[in-house]
Coordinates of C-alpha atoms in Angstrom, one line a residue:
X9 CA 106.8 68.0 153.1
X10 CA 103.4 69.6 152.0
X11 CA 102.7 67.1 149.5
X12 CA 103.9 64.0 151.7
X13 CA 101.7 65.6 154.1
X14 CA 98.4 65.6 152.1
X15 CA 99.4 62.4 150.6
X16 CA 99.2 60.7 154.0
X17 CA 96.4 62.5 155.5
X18 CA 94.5 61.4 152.8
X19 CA 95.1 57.3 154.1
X20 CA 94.0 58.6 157.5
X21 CA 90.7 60.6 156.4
X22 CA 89.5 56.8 155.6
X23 CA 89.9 55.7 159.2
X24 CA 90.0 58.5 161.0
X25 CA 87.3 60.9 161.7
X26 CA 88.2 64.5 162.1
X27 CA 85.5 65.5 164.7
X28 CA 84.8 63.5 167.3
X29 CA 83.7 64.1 171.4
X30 CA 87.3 64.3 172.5
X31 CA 87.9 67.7 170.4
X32 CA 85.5 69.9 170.7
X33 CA 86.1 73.3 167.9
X34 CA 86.7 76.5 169.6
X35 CA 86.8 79.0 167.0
X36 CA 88.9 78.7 163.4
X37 CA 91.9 80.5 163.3
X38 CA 91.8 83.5 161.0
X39 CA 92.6 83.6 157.1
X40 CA 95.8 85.0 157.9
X41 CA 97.3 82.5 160.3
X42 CA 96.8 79.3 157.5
X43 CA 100.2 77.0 159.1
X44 CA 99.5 77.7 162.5
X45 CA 103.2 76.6 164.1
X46 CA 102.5 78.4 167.4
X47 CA 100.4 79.5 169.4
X48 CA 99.9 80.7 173.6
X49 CA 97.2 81.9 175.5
X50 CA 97.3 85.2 177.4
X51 CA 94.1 85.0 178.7
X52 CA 90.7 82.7 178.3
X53 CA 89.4 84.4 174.8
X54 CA 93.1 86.3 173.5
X55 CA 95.8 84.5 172.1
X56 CA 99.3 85.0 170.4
X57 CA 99.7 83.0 166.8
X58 CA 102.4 82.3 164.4
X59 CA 103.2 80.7 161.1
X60 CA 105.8 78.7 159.9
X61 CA 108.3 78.7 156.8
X62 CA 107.3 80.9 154.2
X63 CA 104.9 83.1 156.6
X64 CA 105.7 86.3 157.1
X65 CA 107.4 87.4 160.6
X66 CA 104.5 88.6 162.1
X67 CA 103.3 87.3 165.6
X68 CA 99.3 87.8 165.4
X69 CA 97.5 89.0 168.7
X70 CA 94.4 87.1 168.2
X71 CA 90.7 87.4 170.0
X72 CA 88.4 84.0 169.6
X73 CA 85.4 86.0 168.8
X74 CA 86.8 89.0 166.6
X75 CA 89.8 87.2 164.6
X76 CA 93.3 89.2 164.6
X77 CA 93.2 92.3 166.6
X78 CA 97.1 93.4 166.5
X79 CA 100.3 92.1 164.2
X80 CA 103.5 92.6 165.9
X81 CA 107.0 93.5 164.2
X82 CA 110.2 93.5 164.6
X83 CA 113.2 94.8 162.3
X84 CA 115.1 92.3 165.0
X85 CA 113.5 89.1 164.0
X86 CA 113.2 87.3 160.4
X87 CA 111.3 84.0 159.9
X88 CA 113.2 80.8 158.6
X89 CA 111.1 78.8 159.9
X90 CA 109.1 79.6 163.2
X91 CA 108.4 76.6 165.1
X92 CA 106.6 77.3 168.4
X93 CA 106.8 79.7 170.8
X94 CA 106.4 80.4 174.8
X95 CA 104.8 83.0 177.2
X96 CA 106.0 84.2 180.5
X97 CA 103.4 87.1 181.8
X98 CA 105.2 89.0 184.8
X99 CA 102.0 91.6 185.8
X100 CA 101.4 93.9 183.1
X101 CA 104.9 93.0 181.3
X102 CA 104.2 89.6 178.8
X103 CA 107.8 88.3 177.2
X104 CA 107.2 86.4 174.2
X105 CA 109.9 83.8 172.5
X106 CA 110.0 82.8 169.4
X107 CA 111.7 79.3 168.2
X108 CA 113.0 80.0 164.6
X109 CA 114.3 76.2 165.3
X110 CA 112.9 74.6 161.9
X111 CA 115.8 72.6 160.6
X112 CA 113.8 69.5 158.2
X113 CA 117.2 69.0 156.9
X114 CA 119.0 69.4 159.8
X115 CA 121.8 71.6 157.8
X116 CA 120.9 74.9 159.6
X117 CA 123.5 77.0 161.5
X118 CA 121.6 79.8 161.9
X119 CA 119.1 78.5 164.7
X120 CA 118.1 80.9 167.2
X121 CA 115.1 81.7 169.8
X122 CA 113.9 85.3 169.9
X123 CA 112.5 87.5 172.8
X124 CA 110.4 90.5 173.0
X125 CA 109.2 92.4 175.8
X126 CA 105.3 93.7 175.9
X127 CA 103.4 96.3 178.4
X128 CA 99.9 95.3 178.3
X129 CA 100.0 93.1 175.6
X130 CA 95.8 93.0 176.0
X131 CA 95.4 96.4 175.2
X132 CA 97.0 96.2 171.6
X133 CA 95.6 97.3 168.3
X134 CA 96.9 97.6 164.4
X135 CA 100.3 97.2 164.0
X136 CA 102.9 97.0 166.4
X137 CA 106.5 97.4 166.4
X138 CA 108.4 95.8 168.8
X139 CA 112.5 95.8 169.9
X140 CA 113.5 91.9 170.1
X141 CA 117.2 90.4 171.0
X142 CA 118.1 87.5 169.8
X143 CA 119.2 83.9 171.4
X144 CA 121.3 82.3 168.9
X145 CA 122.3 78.2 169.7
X146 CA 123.7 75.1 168.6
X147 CA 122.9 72.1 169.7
X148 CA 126.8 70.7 171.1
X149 CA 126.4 67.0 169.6
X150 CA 126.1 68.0 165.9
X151 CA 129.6 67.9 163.6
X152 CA 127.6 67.4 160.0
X153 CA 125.5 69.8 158.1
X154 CA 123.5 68.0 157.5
X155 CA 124.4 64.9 159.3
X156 CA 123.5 60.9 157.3
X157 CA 120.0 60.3 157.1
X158 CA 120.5 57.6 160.3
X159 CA 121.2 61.0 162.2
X160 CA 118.9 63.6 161.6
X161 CA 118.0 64.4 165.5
X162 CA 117.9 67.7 165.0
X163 CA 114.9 69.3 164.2
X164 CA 112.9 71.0 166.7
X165 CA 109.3 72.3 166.2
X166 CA 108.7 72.6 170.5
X167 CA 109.9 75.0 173.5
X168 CA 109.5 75.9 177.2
X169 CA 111.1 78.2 179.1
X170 CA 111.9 76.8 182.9
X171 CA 113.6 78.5 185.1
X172 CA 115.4 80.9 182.9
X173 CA 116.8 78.1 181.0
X174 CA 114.9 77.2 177.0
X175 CA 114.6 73.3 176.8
X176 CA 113.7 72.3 173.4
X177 CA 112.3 68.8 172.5
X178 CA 113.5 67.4 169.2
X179 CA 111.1 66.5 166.2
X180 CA 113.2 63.2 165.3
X181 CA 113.6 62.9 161.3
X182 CA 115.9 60.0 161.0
X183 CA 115.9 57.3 158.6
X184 CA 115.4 54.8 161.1
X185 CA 112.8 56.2 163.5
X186 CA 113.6 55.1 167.0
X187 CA 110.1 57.2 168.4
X188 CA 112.1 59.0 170.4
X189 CA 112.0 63.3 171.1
X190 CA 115.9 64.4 172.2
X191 CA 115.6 66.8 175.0
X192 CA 117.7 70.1 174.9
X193 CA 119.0 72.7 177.0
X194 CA 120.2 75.9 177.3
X195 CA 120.6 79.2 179.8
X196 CA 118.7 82.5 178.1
X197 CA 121.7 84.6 176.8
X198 CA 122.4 86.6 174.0
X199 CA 125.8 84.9 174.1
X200 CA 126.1 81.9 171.5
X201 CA 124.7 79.2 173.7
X202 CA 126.1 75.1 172.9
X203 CA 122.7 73.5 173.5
X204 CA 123.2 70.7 176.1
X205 CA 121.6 67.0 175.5
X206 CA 120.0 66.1 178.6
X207 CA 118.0 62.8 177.5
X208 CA 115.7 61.0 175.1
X209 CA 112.2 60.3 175.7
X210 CA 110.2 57.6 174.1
X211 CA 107.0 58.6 172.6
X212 CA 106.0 55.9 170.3
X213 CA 107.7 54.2 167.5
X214 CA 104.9 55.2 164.7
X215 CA 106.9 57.6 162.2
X216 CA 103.5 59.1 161.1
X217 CA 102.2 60.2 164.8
X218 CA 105.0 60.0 167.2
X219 CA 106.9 62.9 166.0
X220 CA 106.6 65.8 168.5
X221 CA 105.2 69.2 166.8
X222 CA 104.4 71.4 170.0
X223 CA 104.9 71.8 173.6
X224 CA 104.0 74.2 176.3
X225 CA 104.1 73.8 179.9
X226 CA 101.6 75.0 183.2
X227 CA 102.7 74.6 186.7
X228 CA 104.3 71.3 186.9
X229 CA 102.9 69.4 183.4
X230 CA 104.5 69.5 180.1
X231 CA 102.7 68.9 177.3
X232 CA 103.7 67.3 173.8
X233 CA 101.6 67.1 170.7
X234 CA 101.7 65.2 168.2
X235 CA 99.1 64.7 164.7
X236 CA 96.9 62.6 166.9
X237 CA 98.6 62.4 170.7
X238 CA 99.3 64.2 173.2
X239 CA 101.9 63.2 176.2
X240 CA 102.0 64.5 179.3
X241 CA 105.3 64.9 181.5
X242 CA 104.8 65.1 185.2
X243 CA 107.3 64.6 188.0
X244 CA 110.2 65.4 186.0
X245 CA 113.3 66.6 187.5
X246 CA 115.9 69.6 186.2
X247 CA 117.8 67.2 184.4
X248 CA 115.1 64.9 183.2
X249 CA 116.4 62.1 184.4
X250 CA 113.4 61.0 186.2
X251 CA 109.8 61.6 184.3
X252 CA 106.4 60.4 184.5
X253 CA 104.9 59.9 181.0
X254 CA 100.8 60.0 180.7
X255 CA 99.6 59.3 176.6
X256 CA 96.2 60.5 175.4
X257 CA 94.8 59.6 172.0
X258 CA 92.8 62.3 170.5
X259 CA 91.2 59.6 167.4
X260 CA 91.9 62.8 165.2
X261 CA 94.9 62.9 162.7
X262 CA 95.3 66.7 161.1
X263 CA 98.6 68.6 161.1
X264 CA 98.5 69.7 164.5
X265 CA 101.6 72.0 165.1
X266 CA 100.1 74.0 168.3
X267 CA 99.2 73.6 171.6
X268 CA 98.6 75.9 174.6
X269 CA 96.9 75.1 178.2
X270 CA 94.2 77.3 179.7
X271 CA 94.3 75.4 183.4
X272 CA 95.6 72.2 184.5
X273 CA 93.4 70.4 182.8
X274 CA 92.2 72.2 179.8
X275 CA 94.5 72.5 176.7
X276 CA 94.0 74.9 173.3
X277 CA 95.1 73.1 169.9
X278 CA 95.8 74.2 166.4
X279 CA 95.7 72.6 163.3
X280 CA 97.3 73.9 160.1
X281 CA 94.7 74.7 157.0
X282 CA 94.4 72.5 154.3
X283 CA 91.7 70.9 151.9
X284 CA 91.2 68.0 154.9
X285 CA 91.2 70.9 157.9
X286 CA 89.5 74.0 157.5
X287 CA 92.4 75.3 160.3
X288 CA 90.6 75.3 164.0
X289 CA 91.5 75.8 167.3
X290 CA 90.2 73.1 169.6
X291 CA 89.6 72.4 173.5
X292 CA 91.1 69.4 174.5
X293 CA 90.3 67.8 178.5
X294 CA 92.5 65.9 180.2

């Protein structure tokens, strides 16, 4: 995927300029954190990063202005392939989960969301050991491992937690790209959980930018990224059967894989590090 990746960035350098006045670059992520696959905000300046596939299972607490300041562990957690992750901060106690829900080939059976509970996450420093459970799930309208090219629905790099419940939005890697993002559920249990199709949302039908990377949620917007868009879902209800869908086009195609908001209308967005992307962090407005 690497290789494909560079191969078609390369097209897109040619058209596409990689800074422009609707990103503006906020810091670049630290040596450490080079395929940025997730990433959340705990405050205005501190924020929690992760890698993908082949990273190591660290979660980096990151400041903007002094680079990584703590690396938490867990004997609990191993990374397949990390995908995204959420952040639910209840006074001094932050839960973190981690989506180990990278599945290219859509033959894993082993997919599963982590948690881990942090006092005063702020105050960190060095390393960190944490105790994590684990949230294992499979999604209840997959029979093949992997399924025909035609089906492969089910990867997921994106996650929210609502209402105690994960909902995951699909990175669609069929054959015959429809531009659509499946949309999961599931309650938060350590219990095997059959992850529940609740509808599919239109995007766009461009293989090359309409495949969903990232998601995170404030208040009542949802935000999906993509290499060059990001979609915002307002008025949605439980089941996602009703949903308002609002597209902005950044004019900036890099491997973004991370996205977090600072306010309603601020968002943070990471790219991952390459020879066209030195790897930043950038403020987009809505």
């Amino acid at each position: 995927m690497k290789a494909y990746f560079l191969l078609l960035l390369s097209f897109f350098i040619s058209t596409s300029c990689l800074k422009n006045d609707k990103l503006q670059v906020v810091a670049n992520l630290p040596d450490v954190i080079d395929e940025c696959s997730g990433m959340e905000f705990i405050s205005n300046t501190m924020y929690l990063a992760l890698n993908d596939s082949g990273g190591k299972s660290i979660i980096y607490l990151c400041d903007i202005n002094k680079g990584v300041v703590a690396e938490l562990h867990s004997d609990q957690w191993n990374n397949v392939d990390w995908e995204d992750m959420a952040v639910i901060k209840n006074g001094s106690i932050t839960n973190i989960y981690i989506a180990d829900t990278g599945n290219n080939y859509n033959k894993r059976k082993d997919l599963v969301i982590y948690e881990a509970s942090i006092k005063n996450i702020e105050q960190l420093s060095g390393k960190v050991e944490l105790n994590a459970v684990a949230h294992p799930f499979h999604y209840e309208d997959q029979d093949e491992f992997p399924p025909k090219k035609k089906e492969r629905l089910f990867d997921a790099e994106s996650l929210i937690v609502l209402n105690n419940n994960f909902y995951i939005f699909t990175r669609n890697r069929s054959k015959d790209f429809n531009g659509k993002t499946s949309v999961y559920t599931f309650p938060i249990s350590t219990i095997p959980q059959k992850a529940k199709k609740l509808t599919e949302i239109e995007i766009c039908n461009d293989k090359d930018d309409c495949q969903v990377t990232a998601a995170d949620v404030f208040k009542t917007k949802i935000a999906l990224l993509t290499y060059d868009k990001v979609i915002i879902l307002t008025d949605y209800d439980r089941d996602f059967k009703e949903y308002q869908v609002t597209e902005y086009k950044l004019d900036h195609f890099s491997q973004k894989e991370a996205i977090s908001f600072i306010n309603d209308s601020e968002l943070f967005i990471a790219d991952e590090e390459n020879k066209h992307s030195d790897g930043n962090i950038y403020r987009f407005d809505l």
